[in-house]
mmCIF file of N, CA and C in Angstrom:
data_model
loop_
_atom_site.group_PDB
_atom_site.id
_atom_site.type_symbol
_atom_site.label_atom_id
_atom_site.label_comp_id
_atom_site.label_asym_id
_atom_site.label_seq_id
_atom_site.Cartn_x
_atom_site.Cartn_y
_atom_site.Cartn_z
ATOM 1 N N MET A 1 15.265 39.495 -46.619
ATOM 2 C CA MET A 1 16.178 38.996 -45.601
ATOM 3 C C MET A 1 16.240 37.489 -45.694
ATOM 4 N N THR A 2 17.415 36.963 -45.580
ATOM 5 C CA THR A 2 17.582 35.513 -45.522
ATOM 6 C C THR A 2 18.036 35.149 -44.117
ATOM 7 N N PHE A 3 17.701 33.957 -43.714
ATOM 8 C CA PHE A 3 18.062 33.485 -42.388
ATOM 9 C C PHE A 3 19.173 32.451 -42.518
ATOM 10 N N SER A 4 20.040 32.393 -41.534
ATOM 11 C CA SER A 4 21.239 31.553 -41.635
ATOM 12 C C SER A 4 21.002 30.078 -41.303
ATOM 13 N N TRP A 5 19.847 29.742 -40.742
ATOM 14 C CA TRP A 5 19.629 28.346 -40.386
ATOM 15 C C TRP A 5 19.416 27.483 -41.622
ATOM 16 N N LYS A 6 19.773 26.207 -41.505
ATOM 17 C CA LYS A 6 19.534 25.253 -42.589
ATOM 18 C C LYS A 6 18.113 24.721 -42.505
ATOM 19 N N ILE A 7 17.651 24.455 -41.289
ATOM 20 C CA ILE A 7 16.270 24.009 -41.049
ATOM 21 C C ILE A 7 15.651 25.010 -40.088
ATOM 22 N N PRO A 8 14.505 25.602 -40.459
ATOM 23 C CA PRO A 8 13.864 26.566 -39.540
ATOM 24 C C PRO A 8 13.554 25.907 -38.202
ATOM 25 N N PRO A 9 13.648 26.648 -37.110
ATOM 26 C CA PRO A 9 13.440 26.050 -35.787
ATOM 27 C C PRO A 9 12.083 25.385 -35.621
ATOM 28 N N TRP A 10 11.027 25.914 -36.228
ATOM 29 C CA TRP A 10 9.697 25.334 -36.076
ATOM 30 C C TRP A 10 9.538 24.024 -36.842
ATOM 31 N N GLU A 11 10.526 23.643 -37.659
ATOM 32 C CA GLU A 11 10.488 22.371 -38.378
ATOM 33 C C GLU A 11 11.475 21.358 -37.817
ATOM 34 N N ARG A 12 12.194 21.720 -36.785
ATOM 35 C CA ARG A 12 13.212 20.839 -36.213
ATOM 36 C C ARG A 12 12.593 19.835 -35.252
ATOM 37 N N PHE A 13 13.236 18.680 -35.193
ATOM 38 C CA PHE A 13 12.874 17.672 -34.213
ATOM 39 C C PHE A 13 14.009 17.615 -33.196
ATOM 40 N N GLU A 14 13.945 18.521 -32.232
ATOM 41 C CA GLU A 14 14.969 18.613 -31.198
ATOM 42 C C GLU A 14 14.327 19.097 -29.913
ATOM 43 N N ASP A 15 15.082 18.960 -28.844
ATOM 44 C CA ASP A 15 14.586 19.433 -27.553
ATOM 45 C C ASP A 15 14.530 20.953 -27.521
ATOM 46 N N CYS A 16 13.622 21.458 -26.728
ATOM 47 C CA CYS A 16 13.520 22.901 -26.527
ATOM 48 C C CYS A 16 14.700 23.374 -25.688
ATOM 49 N N LYS A 17 15.203 24.558 -26.008
ATOM 50 C CA LYS A 17 16.362 25.111 -25.310
ATOM 51 C C LYS A 17 16.059 26.459 -24.657
ATOM 52 N N TYR A 18 14.900 27.018 -24.940
ATOM 53 C CA TYR A 18 14.547 28.352 -24.450
ATOM 54 C C TYR A 18 13.157 28.357 -23.843
ATOM 55 N N VAL A 19 12.923 29.317 -22.966
ATOM 56 C CA VAL A 19 11.593 29.615 -22.439
ATOM 57 C C VAL A 19 11.209 30.981 -22.987
ATOM 58 N N THR A 20 9.975 31.093 -23.488
ATOM 59 C CA THR A 20 9.467 32.394 -23.904
ATOM 60 C C THR A 20 8.300 32.779 -23.014
ATOM 61 N N VAL A 21 8.178 34.083 -22.766
ATOM 62 C CA VAL A 21 7.068 34.624 -22.004
ATOM 63 C C VAL A 21 6.421 35.688 -22.885
ATOM 64 N N THR A 22 5.216 35.398 -23.362
ATOM 65 C CA THR A 22 4.474 36.341 -24.195
ATOM 66 C C THR A 22 3.621 37.207 -23.280
ATOM 67 N N LEU A 23 3.759 38.517 -23.417
ATOM 68 C CA LEU A 23 3.073 39.475 -22.550
ATOM 69 C C LEU A 23 2.029 40.239 -23.355
ATOM 70 N N THR A 24 0.801 40.277 -22.823
ATOM 71 C CA THR A 24 -0.276 41.014 -23.481
ATOM 72 C C THR A 24 -0.972 41.929 -22.479
ATOM 73 N N ASP A 25 -1.528 43.002 -23.006
ATOM 74 C CA ASP A 25 -2.250 43.990 -22.210
ATOM 75 C C ASP A 25 -3.611 43.416 -21.839
ATOM 76 N N ALA A 26 -3.876 43.289 -20.536
ATOM 77 C CA ALA A 26 -5.158 42.765 -20.058
ATOM 78 C C ALA A 26 -6.123 43.886 -19.713
ATOM 79 N N GLY A 27 -5.702 45.130 -19.907
ATOM 80 C CA GLY A 27 -6.543 46.275 -19.586
ATOM 81 C C GLY A 27 -6.384 46.711 -18.147
ATOM 82 N N ALA A 28 -6.795 47.916 -17.855
ATOM 83 C CA ALA A 28 -6.750 48.483 -16.502
ATOM 84 C C ALA A 28 -5.350 48.434 -15.898
ATOM 85 N N GLY A 29 -4.322 48.577 -16.741
ATOM 86 C CA GLY A 29 -2.953 48.569 -16.248
ATOM 87 C C GLY A 29 -2.405 47.200 -15.904
ATOM 88 N N GLN A 30 -3.142 46.151 -16.189
ATOM 89 C CA GLN A 30 -2.726 44.783 -15.898
ATOM 90 C C GLN A 30 -2.179 44.117 -17.164
ATOM 91 N N PHE A 31 -1.421 43.052 -16.971
ATOM 92 C CA PHE A 31 -0.921 42.286 -18.110
ATOM 93 C C PHE A 31 -1.096 40.801 -17.851
ATOM 94 N N GLU A 32 -1.114 40.045 -18.930
ATOM 95 C CA GLU A 32 -1.179 38.584 -18.849
ATOM 96 C C GLU A 32 0.073 38.025 -19.495
ATOM 97 N N CYS A 33 0.484 36.843 -19.048
ATOM 98 C CA CYS A 33 1.638 36.217 -19.678
ATOM 99 C C CYS A 33 1.365 34.743 -19.932
ATOM 100 N N ILE A 34 1.942 34.276 -21.010
ATOM 101 C CA ILE A 34 1.884 32.861 -21.378
ATOM 102 C C ILE A 34 3.319 32.405 -21.580
ATOM 103 N N SER A 35 3.722 31.379 -20.853
ATOM 104 C CA SER A 35 5.086 30.860 -20.950
ATOM 105 C C SER A 35 5.070 29.525 -21.668
ATOM 106 N N GLU A 36 6.092 29.325 -22.495
ATOM 107 C CA GLU A 36 6.242 28.030 -23.141
ATOM 108 C C GLU A 36 7.683 27.797 -23.536
ATOM 109 N N ALA A 37 8.016 26.545 -23.749
ATOM 110 C CA ALA A 37 9.356 26.165 -24.171
ATOM 111 C C ALA A 37 9.386 26.127 -25.699
ATOM 112 N N VAL A 38 10.522 26.585 -26.261
ATOM 113 C CA VAL A 38 10.678 26.638 -27.709
ATOM 114 C C VAL A 38 12.072 26.167 -28.109
ATOM 115 N N ARG A 39 12.229 25.922 -29.416
ATOM 116 C CA ARG A 39 13.504 25.454 -29.966
ATOM 117 C C ARG A 39 14.278 26.627 -30.562
ATOM 118 N N GLY A 40 15.567 26.416 -30.784
ATOM 119 C CA GLY A 40 16.408 27.407 -31.433
ATOM 120 C C GLY A 40 17.810 27.389 -30.880
ATOM 121 N N ASP A 41 18.711 28.020 -31.630
ATOM 122 C CA ASP A 41 20.106 28.105 -31.210
ATOM 123 C C ASP A 41 20.449 29.465 -30.621
ATOM 124 N N ASP A 42 19.545 30.433 -30.764
ATOM 125 C CA ASP A 42 19.732 31.753 -30.158
ATOM 126 C C ASP A 42 18.344 32.364 -29.929
ATOM 127 N N ALA A 43 18.307 33.558 -29.367
ATOM 128 C CA ALA A 43 17.030 34.181 -29.007
ATOM 129 C C ALA A 43 16.152 34.471 -30.225
ATOM 130 N N ILE A 44 16.751 34.874 -31.344
ATOM 131 C CA ILE A 44 15.969 35.144 -32.558
ATOM 132 C C ILE A 44 15.334 33.860 -33.075
ATOM 133 N N GLU A 45 16.083 32.773 -33.093
ATOM 134 C CA GLU A 45 15.527 31.493 -33.531
ATOM 135 C C GLU A 45 14.418 31.033 -32.590
ATOM 136 N N ALA A 46 14.593 31.255 -31.295
ATOM 137 C CA ALA A 46 13.559 30.879 -30.324
ATOM 138 C C ALA A 46 12.285 31.684 -30.573
ATOM 139 N N LEU A 47 12.436 32.971 -30.830
ATOM 140 C CA LEU A 47 11.274 33.801 -31.136
ATOM 141 C C LEU A 47 10.632 33.367 -32.450
ATOM 142 N N ALA A 48 11.442 33.017 -33.440
ATOM 143 C CA ALA A 48 10.907 32.525 -34.714
ATOM 144 C C ALA A 48 10.113 31.233 -34.507
ATOM 145 N N ASP A 49 10.620 30.334 -33.666
ATOM 146 C CA ASP A 49 9.890 29.104 -33.368
ATOM 147 C C ASP A 49 8.543 29.429 -32.734
ATOM 148 N N LEU A 50 8.538 30.386 -31.823
ATOM 149 C CA LEU A 50 7.302 30.780 -31.155
ATOM 150 C C LEU A 50 6.281 31.324 -32.149
ATOM 151 N N VAL A 51 6.687 32.230 -33.009
ATOM 152 C CA VAL A 51 5.718 32.894 -33.888
ATOM 153 C C VAL A 51 5.312 32.058 -35.091
ATOM 154 N N MET A 52 6.154 31.109 -35.512
ATOM 155 C CA MET A 52 5.847 30.336 -36.719
ATOM 156 C C MET A 52 5.302 28.943 -36.445
ATOM 157 N N SER A 53 5.360 28.477 -35.222
ATOM 158 C CA SER A 53 4.817 27.154 -34.918
ATOM 159 C C SER A 53 3.311 27.155 -35.108
ATOM 160 N N PRO A 54 2.779 26.093 -35.685
ATOM 161 C CA PRO A 54 1.332 26.034 -35.889
ATOM 162 C C PRO A 54 0.536 26.140 -34.593
ATOM 163 N N ARG A 55 1.120 25.765 -33.479
ATOM 164 C CA ARG A 55 0.407 25.786 -32.198
ATOM 165 C C ARG A 55 0.314 27.188 -31.597
ATOM 166 N N SER A 56 1.062 28.134 -32.145
ATOM 167 C CA SER A 56 1.124 29.464 -31.543
ATOM 168 C C SER A 56 0.285 30.474 -32.308
ATOM 169 N N PRO A 57 -0.610 31.169 -31.607
ATOM 170 C CA PRO A 57 -1.371 32.226 -32.274
ATOM 171 C C PRO A 57 -0.578 33.510 -32.450
ATOM 172 N N LEU A 58 0.630 33.595 -31.897
ATOM 173 C CA LEU A 58 1.386 34.840 -31.929
ATOM 174 C C LEU A 58 1.724 35.282 -33.349
ATOM 175 N N GLY A 59 1.934 34.355 -34.252
ATOM 176 C CA GLY A 59 2.212 34.717 -35.631
ATOM 177 C C GLY A 59 1.063 35.463 -36.265
ATOM 178 N N PHE A 60 -0.139 35.221 -35.783
ATOM 179 C CA PHE A 60 -1.313 35.884 -36.334
ATOM 180 C C PHE A 60 -1.649 37.170 -35.597
ATOM 181 N N ILE A 61 -1.219 37.305 -34.335
ATOM 182 C CA ILE A 61 -1.557 38.512 -33.576
ATOM 183 C C ILE A 61 -0.357 39.410 -33.348
ATOM 184 N N SER A 62 0.714 39.194 -34.104
ATOM 185 C CA SER A 62 1.952 39.930 -33.848
ATOM 186 C C SER A 62 1.780 41.436 -33.987
ATOM 187 N N SER A 63 0.776 41.880 -34.724
ATOM 188 C CA SER A 63 0.557 43.322 -34.836
ATOM 189 C C SER A 63 -0.656 43.766 -34.026
ATOM 190 N N HIS A 64 -1.173 42.887 -33.173
ATOM 191 C CA HIS A 64 -2.334 43.204 -32.345
ATOM 192 C C HIS A 64 -1.950 44.241 -31.290
ATOM 193 N N PRO A 65 -2.803 45.224 -31.049
ATOM 194 C CA PRO A 65 -2.448 46.271 -30.078
ATOM 195 C C PRO A 65 -2.290 45.765 -28.642
ATOM 196 N N ALA A 66 -2.819 44.604 -28.304
ATOM 197 C CA ALA A 66 -2.681 44.082 -26.941
ATOM 198 C C ALA A 66 -1.307 43.459 -26.691
ATOM 199 N N LEU A 67 -0.557 43.138 -27.742
ATOM 200 C CA LEU A 67 0.753 42.530 -27.566
ATOM 201 C C LEU A 67 1.730 43.555 -27.006
ATOM 202 N N ILE A 68 2.343 43.215 -25.884
ATOM 203 C CA ILE A 68 3.341 44.083 -25.254
ATOM 204 C C ILE A 68 4.737 43.673 -25.712
ATOM 205 N N GLY A 69 5.019 42.377 -25.642
ATOM 206 C CA GLY A 69 6.335 41.891 -26.031
ATOM 207 C C GLY A 69 6.538 40.450 -25.630
ATOM 208 N N VAL A 70 7.744 39.969 -25.868
ATOM 209 C CA VAL A 70 8.124 38.598 -25.524
ATOM 210 C C VAL A 70 9.499 38.630 -24.871
ATOM 211 N N VAL A 71 9.627 37.911 -23.769
ATOM 212 C CA VAL A 71 10.909 37.716 -23.097
ATOM 213 C C VAL A 71 11.381 36.310 -23.445
ATOM 214 N N VAL A 72 12.648 36.189 -23.853
ATOM 215 C CA VAL A 72 13.225 34.899 -24.229
ATOM 216 C C VAL A 72 14.384 34.623 -23.289
ATOM 217 N N ARG A 73 14.360 33.437 -22.678
ATOM 218 C CA ARG A 73 15.410 33.048 -21.722
ATOM 219 C C ARG A 73 16.029 31.734 -22.153
ATOM 220 N N ARG A 74 17.361 31.701 -22.214
ATOM 221 C CA ARG A 74 18.064 30.456 -22.551
ATOM 222 C C ARG A 74 17.931 29.493 -21.379
ATOM 223 N N GLY A 75 17.676 28.249 -21.704
ATOM 224 C CA GLY A 75 17.555 27.215 -20.688
ATOM 225 C C GLY A 75 16.115 27.009 -20.255
ATOM 226 N N ILE A 76 15.791 25.785 -19.973
ATOM 227 C CA ILE A 76 14.443 25.448 -19.521
ATOM 228 C C ILE A 76 14.430 25.490 -18.002
ATOM 229 N N ASP A 77 13.524 26.271 -17.463
ATOM 230 C CA ASP A 77 13.401 26.449 -16.027
ATOM 231 C C ASP A 77 11.914 26.364 -15.688
ATOM 232 N N VAL A 78 11.518 25.349 -14.929
ATOM 233 C CA VAL A 78 10.095 25.165 -14.628
ATOM 234 C C VAL A 78 9.533 26.321 -13.815
ATOM 235 N N ALA A 79 10.362 26.974 -13.009
ATOM 236 C CA ALA A 79 9.879 28.138 -12.263
ATOM 237 C C ALA A 79 9.499 29.261 -13.227
ATOM 238 N N TRP A 80 10.276 29.448 -14.282
ATOM 239 C CA TRP A 80 9.947 30.457 -15.296
ATOM 240 C C TRP A 80 8.686 30.076 -16.053
ATOM 241 N N LEU A 81 8.510 28.795 -16.315
ATOM 242 C CA LEU A 81 7.297 28.362 -17.013
ATOM 243 C C LEU A 81 6.065 28.604 -16.148
ATOM 244 N N ALA A 82 6.189 28.379 -14.842
ATOM 245 C CA ALA A 82 5.049 28.534 -13.937
ATOM 246 C C ALA A 82 4.790 29.986 -13.565
ATOM 247 N N LYS A 83 5.840 30.712 -13.206
ATOM 248 C CA LYS A 83 5.679 32.105 -12.764
ATOM 249 C C LYS A 83 6.941 32.883 -13.120
ATOM 250 N N PRO A 84 6.992 33.384 -14.336
ATOM 251 C CA PRO A 84 8.206 34.100 -14.752
ATOM 252 C C PRO A 84 8.400 35.392 -13.958
ATOM 253 N N PRO A 85 9.650 35.707 -13.598
ATOM 254 C CA PRO A 85 9.934 36.916 -12.821
ATOM 255 C C PRO A 85 9.988 38.166 -13.710
ATOM 256 N N VAL A 86 8.838 38.514 -14.249
ATOM 257 C CA VAL A 86 8.735 39.623 -15.196
ATOM 258 C C VAL A 86 7.785 40.663 -14.622
ATOM 259 N N GLU A 87 8.181 41.926 -14.745
ATOM 260 C CA GLU A 87 7.302 43.025 -14.357
ATOM 261 C C GLU A 87 7.069 43.904 -15.574
ATOM 262 N N VAL A 88 5.845 44.401 -15.688
ATOM 263 C CA VAL A 88 5.473 45.248 -16.809
ATOM 264 C C VAL A 88 4.781 46.483 -16.266
ATOM 265 N N GLY A 89 5.122 47.622 -16.809
ATOM 266 C CA GLY A 89 4.475 48.871 -16.423
ATOM 267 C C GLY A 89 4.644 49.880 -17.541
ATOM 268 N N ARG A 90 3.989 51.005 -17.392
ATOM 269 C CA ARG A 90 4.108 52.056 -18.395
ATOM 270 C C ARG A 90 5.041 53.150 -17.889
ATOM 271 N N ASN A 91 5.828 53.706 -18.794
ATOM 272 C CA ASN A 91 6.697 54.814 -18.414
ATOM 273 C C ASN A 91 5.907 56.121 -18.450
ATOM 274 N N ASP A 92 6.568 57.242 -18.220
ATOM 275 C CA ASP A 92 5.864 58.524 -18.161
ATOM 276 C C ASP A 92 5.277 58.954 -19.506
ATOM 277 N N ARG A 93 5.693 58.320 -20.587
ATOM 278 C CA ARG A 93 5.121 58.595 -21.915
ATOM 279 C C ARG A 93 4.019 57.615 -22.293
ATOM 280 N N GLY A 94 3.704 56.700 -21.396
ATOM 281 C CA GLY A 94 2.652 55.723 -21.649
ATOM 282 C C GLY A 94 3.105 54.489 -22.408
ATOM 283 N N LYS A 95 4.399 54.367 -22.664
ATOM 284 C CA LYS A 95 4.925 53.203 -23.384
ATOM 285 C C LYS A 95 5.204 52.065 -22.406
ATOM 286 N N TRP A 96 4.887 50.837 -22.828
ATOM 287 C CA TRP A 96 5.137 49.672 -21.994
ATOM 288 C C TRP A 96 6.629 49.482 -21.758
ATOM 289 N N GLN A 97 6.980 49.132 -20.534
ATOM 290 C CA GLN A 97 8.344 48.806 -20.140
ATOM 291 C C GLN A 97 8.331 47.407 -19.517
ATOM 292 N N ILE A 98 9.261 46.583 -19.940
ATOM 293 C CA ILE A 98 9.372 45.216 -19.426
ATOM 294 C C ILE A 98 10.669 45.104 -18.647
ATOM 295 N N SER A 99 10.591 44.558 -17.433
ATOM 296 C CA SER A 99 11.808 44.341 -16.651
ATOM 297 C C SER A 99 11.787 42.942 -16.053
ATOM 298 N N ILE A 100 12.974 42.421 -15.822
ATOM 299 C CA ILE A 100 13.148 41.096 -15.232
ATOM 300 C C ILE A 100 13.543 41.316 -13.783
ATOM 301 N N THR A 101 12.810 40.687 -12.860
ATOM 302 C CA THR A 101 13.034 40.925 -11.435
ATOM 303 C C THR A 101 14.072 40.003 -10.817
ATOM 304 N N GLU A 102 14.557 39.046 -11.560
ATOM 305 C CA GLU A 102 15.528 38.083 -11.066
ATOM 306 C C GLU A 102 16.931 38.548 -11.439
ATOM 307 N N ALA A 103 17.828 38.567 -10.500
ATOM 308 C CA ALA A 103 19.199 39.001 -10.765
ATOM 309 C C ALA A 103 20.051 37.835 -11.257
ATOM 310 N N ASP A 104 21.178 38.166 -11.852
ATOM 311 C CA ASP A 104 22.166 37.181 -12.290
ATOM 312 C C ASP A 104 21.562 36.111 -13.190
ATOM 313 N N LEU A 105 20.954 36.550 -14.276
ATOM 314 C CA LEU A 105 20.321 35.623 -15.201
ATOM 315 C C LEU A 105 21.258 35.223 -16.331
ATOM 316 N N PRO A 106 21.046 34.017 -16.831
ATOM 317 C CA PRO A 106 21.749 33.667 -18.065
ATOM 318 C C PRO A 106 21.140 34.467 -19.216
ATOM 319 N N ASP A 107 21.406 34.093 -20.386
ATOM 320 C CA ASP A 107 20.980 34.773 -21.601
ATOM 321 C C ASP A 107 19.469 35.080 -21.622
ATOM 322 N N VAL A 108 19.103 36.361 -21.460
ATOM 323 C CA VAL A 108 17.714 36.802 -21.501
ATOM 324 C C VAL A 108 17.612 37.953 -22.490
ATOM 325 N N SER A 109 16.622 37.881 -23.391
ATOM 326 C CA SER A 109 16.383 38.932 -24.375
ATOM 327 C C SER A 109 14.937 39.374 -24.285
ATOM 328 N N VAL A 110 14.704 40.661 -24.511
ATOM 329 C CA VAL A 110 13.347 41.213 -24.501
ATOM 330 C C VAL A 110 13.076 41.798 -25.880
ATOM 331 N N PHE A 111 11.948 41.406 -26.466
ATOM 332 C CA PHE A 111 11.528 41.901 -27.772
ATOM 333 C C PHE A 111 10.210 42.634 -27.608
ATOM 334 N N ASP A 112 10.124 43.863 -28.118
ATOM 335 C CA ASP A 112 8.862 44.588 -28.032
ATOM 336 C C ASP A 112 7.971 44.237 -29.228
ATOM 337 N N ALA A 113 6.756 44.724 -29.201
ATOM 338 C CA ALA A 113 5.771 44.377 -30.231
ATOM 339 C C ALA A 113 6.231 44.785 -31.624
ATOM 340 N N THR A 114 6.911 45.913 -31.750
ATOM 341 C CA THR A 114 7.388 46.373 -33.054
ATOM 342 C C THR A 114 8.443 45.420 -33.619
ATOM 343 N N GLU A 115 9.376 44.984 -32.783
ATOM 344 C CA GLU A 115 10.405 44.041 -33.226
ATOM 345 C C GLU A 115 9.782 42.705 -33.633
ATOM 346 N N ILE A 116 8.792 42.259 -32.888
ATOM 347 C CA ILE A 116 8.132 40.995 -33.189
ATOM 348 C C ILE A 116 7.394 41.084 -34.522
ATOM 349 N N ALA A 117 6.653 42.170 -34.733
ATOM 350 C CA ALA A 117 5.923 42.353 -35.995
ATOM 351 C C ALA A 117 6.893 42.370 -37.176
ATOM 352 N N GLY A 118 8.049 43.009 -37.010
ATOM 353 C CA GLY A 118 9.050 43.034 -38.075
ATOM 354 C C GLY A 118 9.588 41.652 -38.386
ATOM 355 N N LEU A 119 9.876 40.862 -37.350
ATOM 356 C CA LEU A 119 10.365 39.502 -37.568
ATOM 357 C C LEU A 119 9.305 38.648 -38.241
ATOM 358 N N VAL A 120 8.063 38.749 -37.787
ATOM 359 C CA VAL A 120 6.977 37.969 -38.397
ATOM 360 C C VAL A 120 6.838 38.332 -39.875
ATOM 361 N N SER A 121 6.923 39.599 -40.192
ATOM 362 C CA SER A 121 6.825 40.044 -41.582
ATOM 363 C C SER A 121 7.932 39.434 -42.441
ATOM 364 N N ARG A 122 9.170 39.458 -41.933
ATOM 365 C CA ARG A 122 10.289 38.880 -42.682
ATOM 366 C C ARG A 122 10.145 37.367 -42.825
ATOM 367 N N LEU A 123 9.701 36.699 -41.755
ATOM 368 C CA LEU A 123 9.519 35.244 -41.819
ATOM 369 C C LEU A 123 8.422 34.879 -42.812
ATOM 370 N N ARG A 124 7.304 35.586 -42.772
ATOM 371 C CA ARG A 124 6.219 35.317 -43.718
ATOM 372 C C ARG A 124 6.656 35.574 -45.149
ATOM 373 N N SER A 125 7.457 36.600 -45.353
ATOM 374 C CA SER A 125 7.944 36.915 -46.689
ATOM 375 C C SER A 125 8.786 35.772 -47.252
ATOM 376 N N GLN A 126 9.612 35.183 -46.400
ATOM 377 C CA GLN A 126 10.484 34.113 -46.859
ATOM 378 C C GLN A 126 9.815 32.734 -46.827
ATOM 379 N N TYR A 127 8.972 32.464 -45.834
ATOM 380 C CA TYR A 127 8.451 31.113 -45.640
ATOM 381 C C TYR A 127 6.946 30.982 -45.867
ATOM 382 N N GLY A 128 6.254 32.064 -46.074
ATOM 383 C CA GLY A 128 4.802 32.003 -46.238
ATOM 384 C C GLY A 128 4.085 32.175 -44.917
ATOM 385 N N GLN A 129 2.783 32.173 -44.979
ATOM 386 C CA GLN A 129 1.936 32.451 -43.812
ATOM 387 C C GLN A 129 2.181 31.487 -42.655
ATOM 388 N N ASN A 130 2.279 30.211 -42.923
ATOM 389 C CA ASN A 130 2.375 29.212 -41.854
ATOM 390 C C ASN A 130 3.745 28.560 -41.768
ATOM 391 N N GLY A 131 4.731 29.156 -42.383
ATOM 392 C CA GLY A 131 6.068 28.585 -42.334
ATOM 393 C C GLY A 131 6.167 27.444 -43.253
#
């Protein structure tokens, strides 16, 4: 797979345009989240910035069983960075479900662990382990 960007988002010197919320299984039906601002022109680029940036461990744990998924939101919002309006639970088959509790949102995308692992694999194939 080739990517359409000229400069990968993790190598750009530009302002962040997205907020990401990384969700992991904390056990006992609980989850943890880590929010951060990332660069990119769309949700895929924002996720690529998250997983390939040297500061992010997500590129190394993308296939870890504790990873639930990542929510990507266009625009920087300090409320989302502090306390993102995300709910996580299991469906009747035991699969994680991610929902956004805030109505009328701008561009929001949800990526599950399988999608993230696939993107990391393609990025590593094209750019190497550390981008």
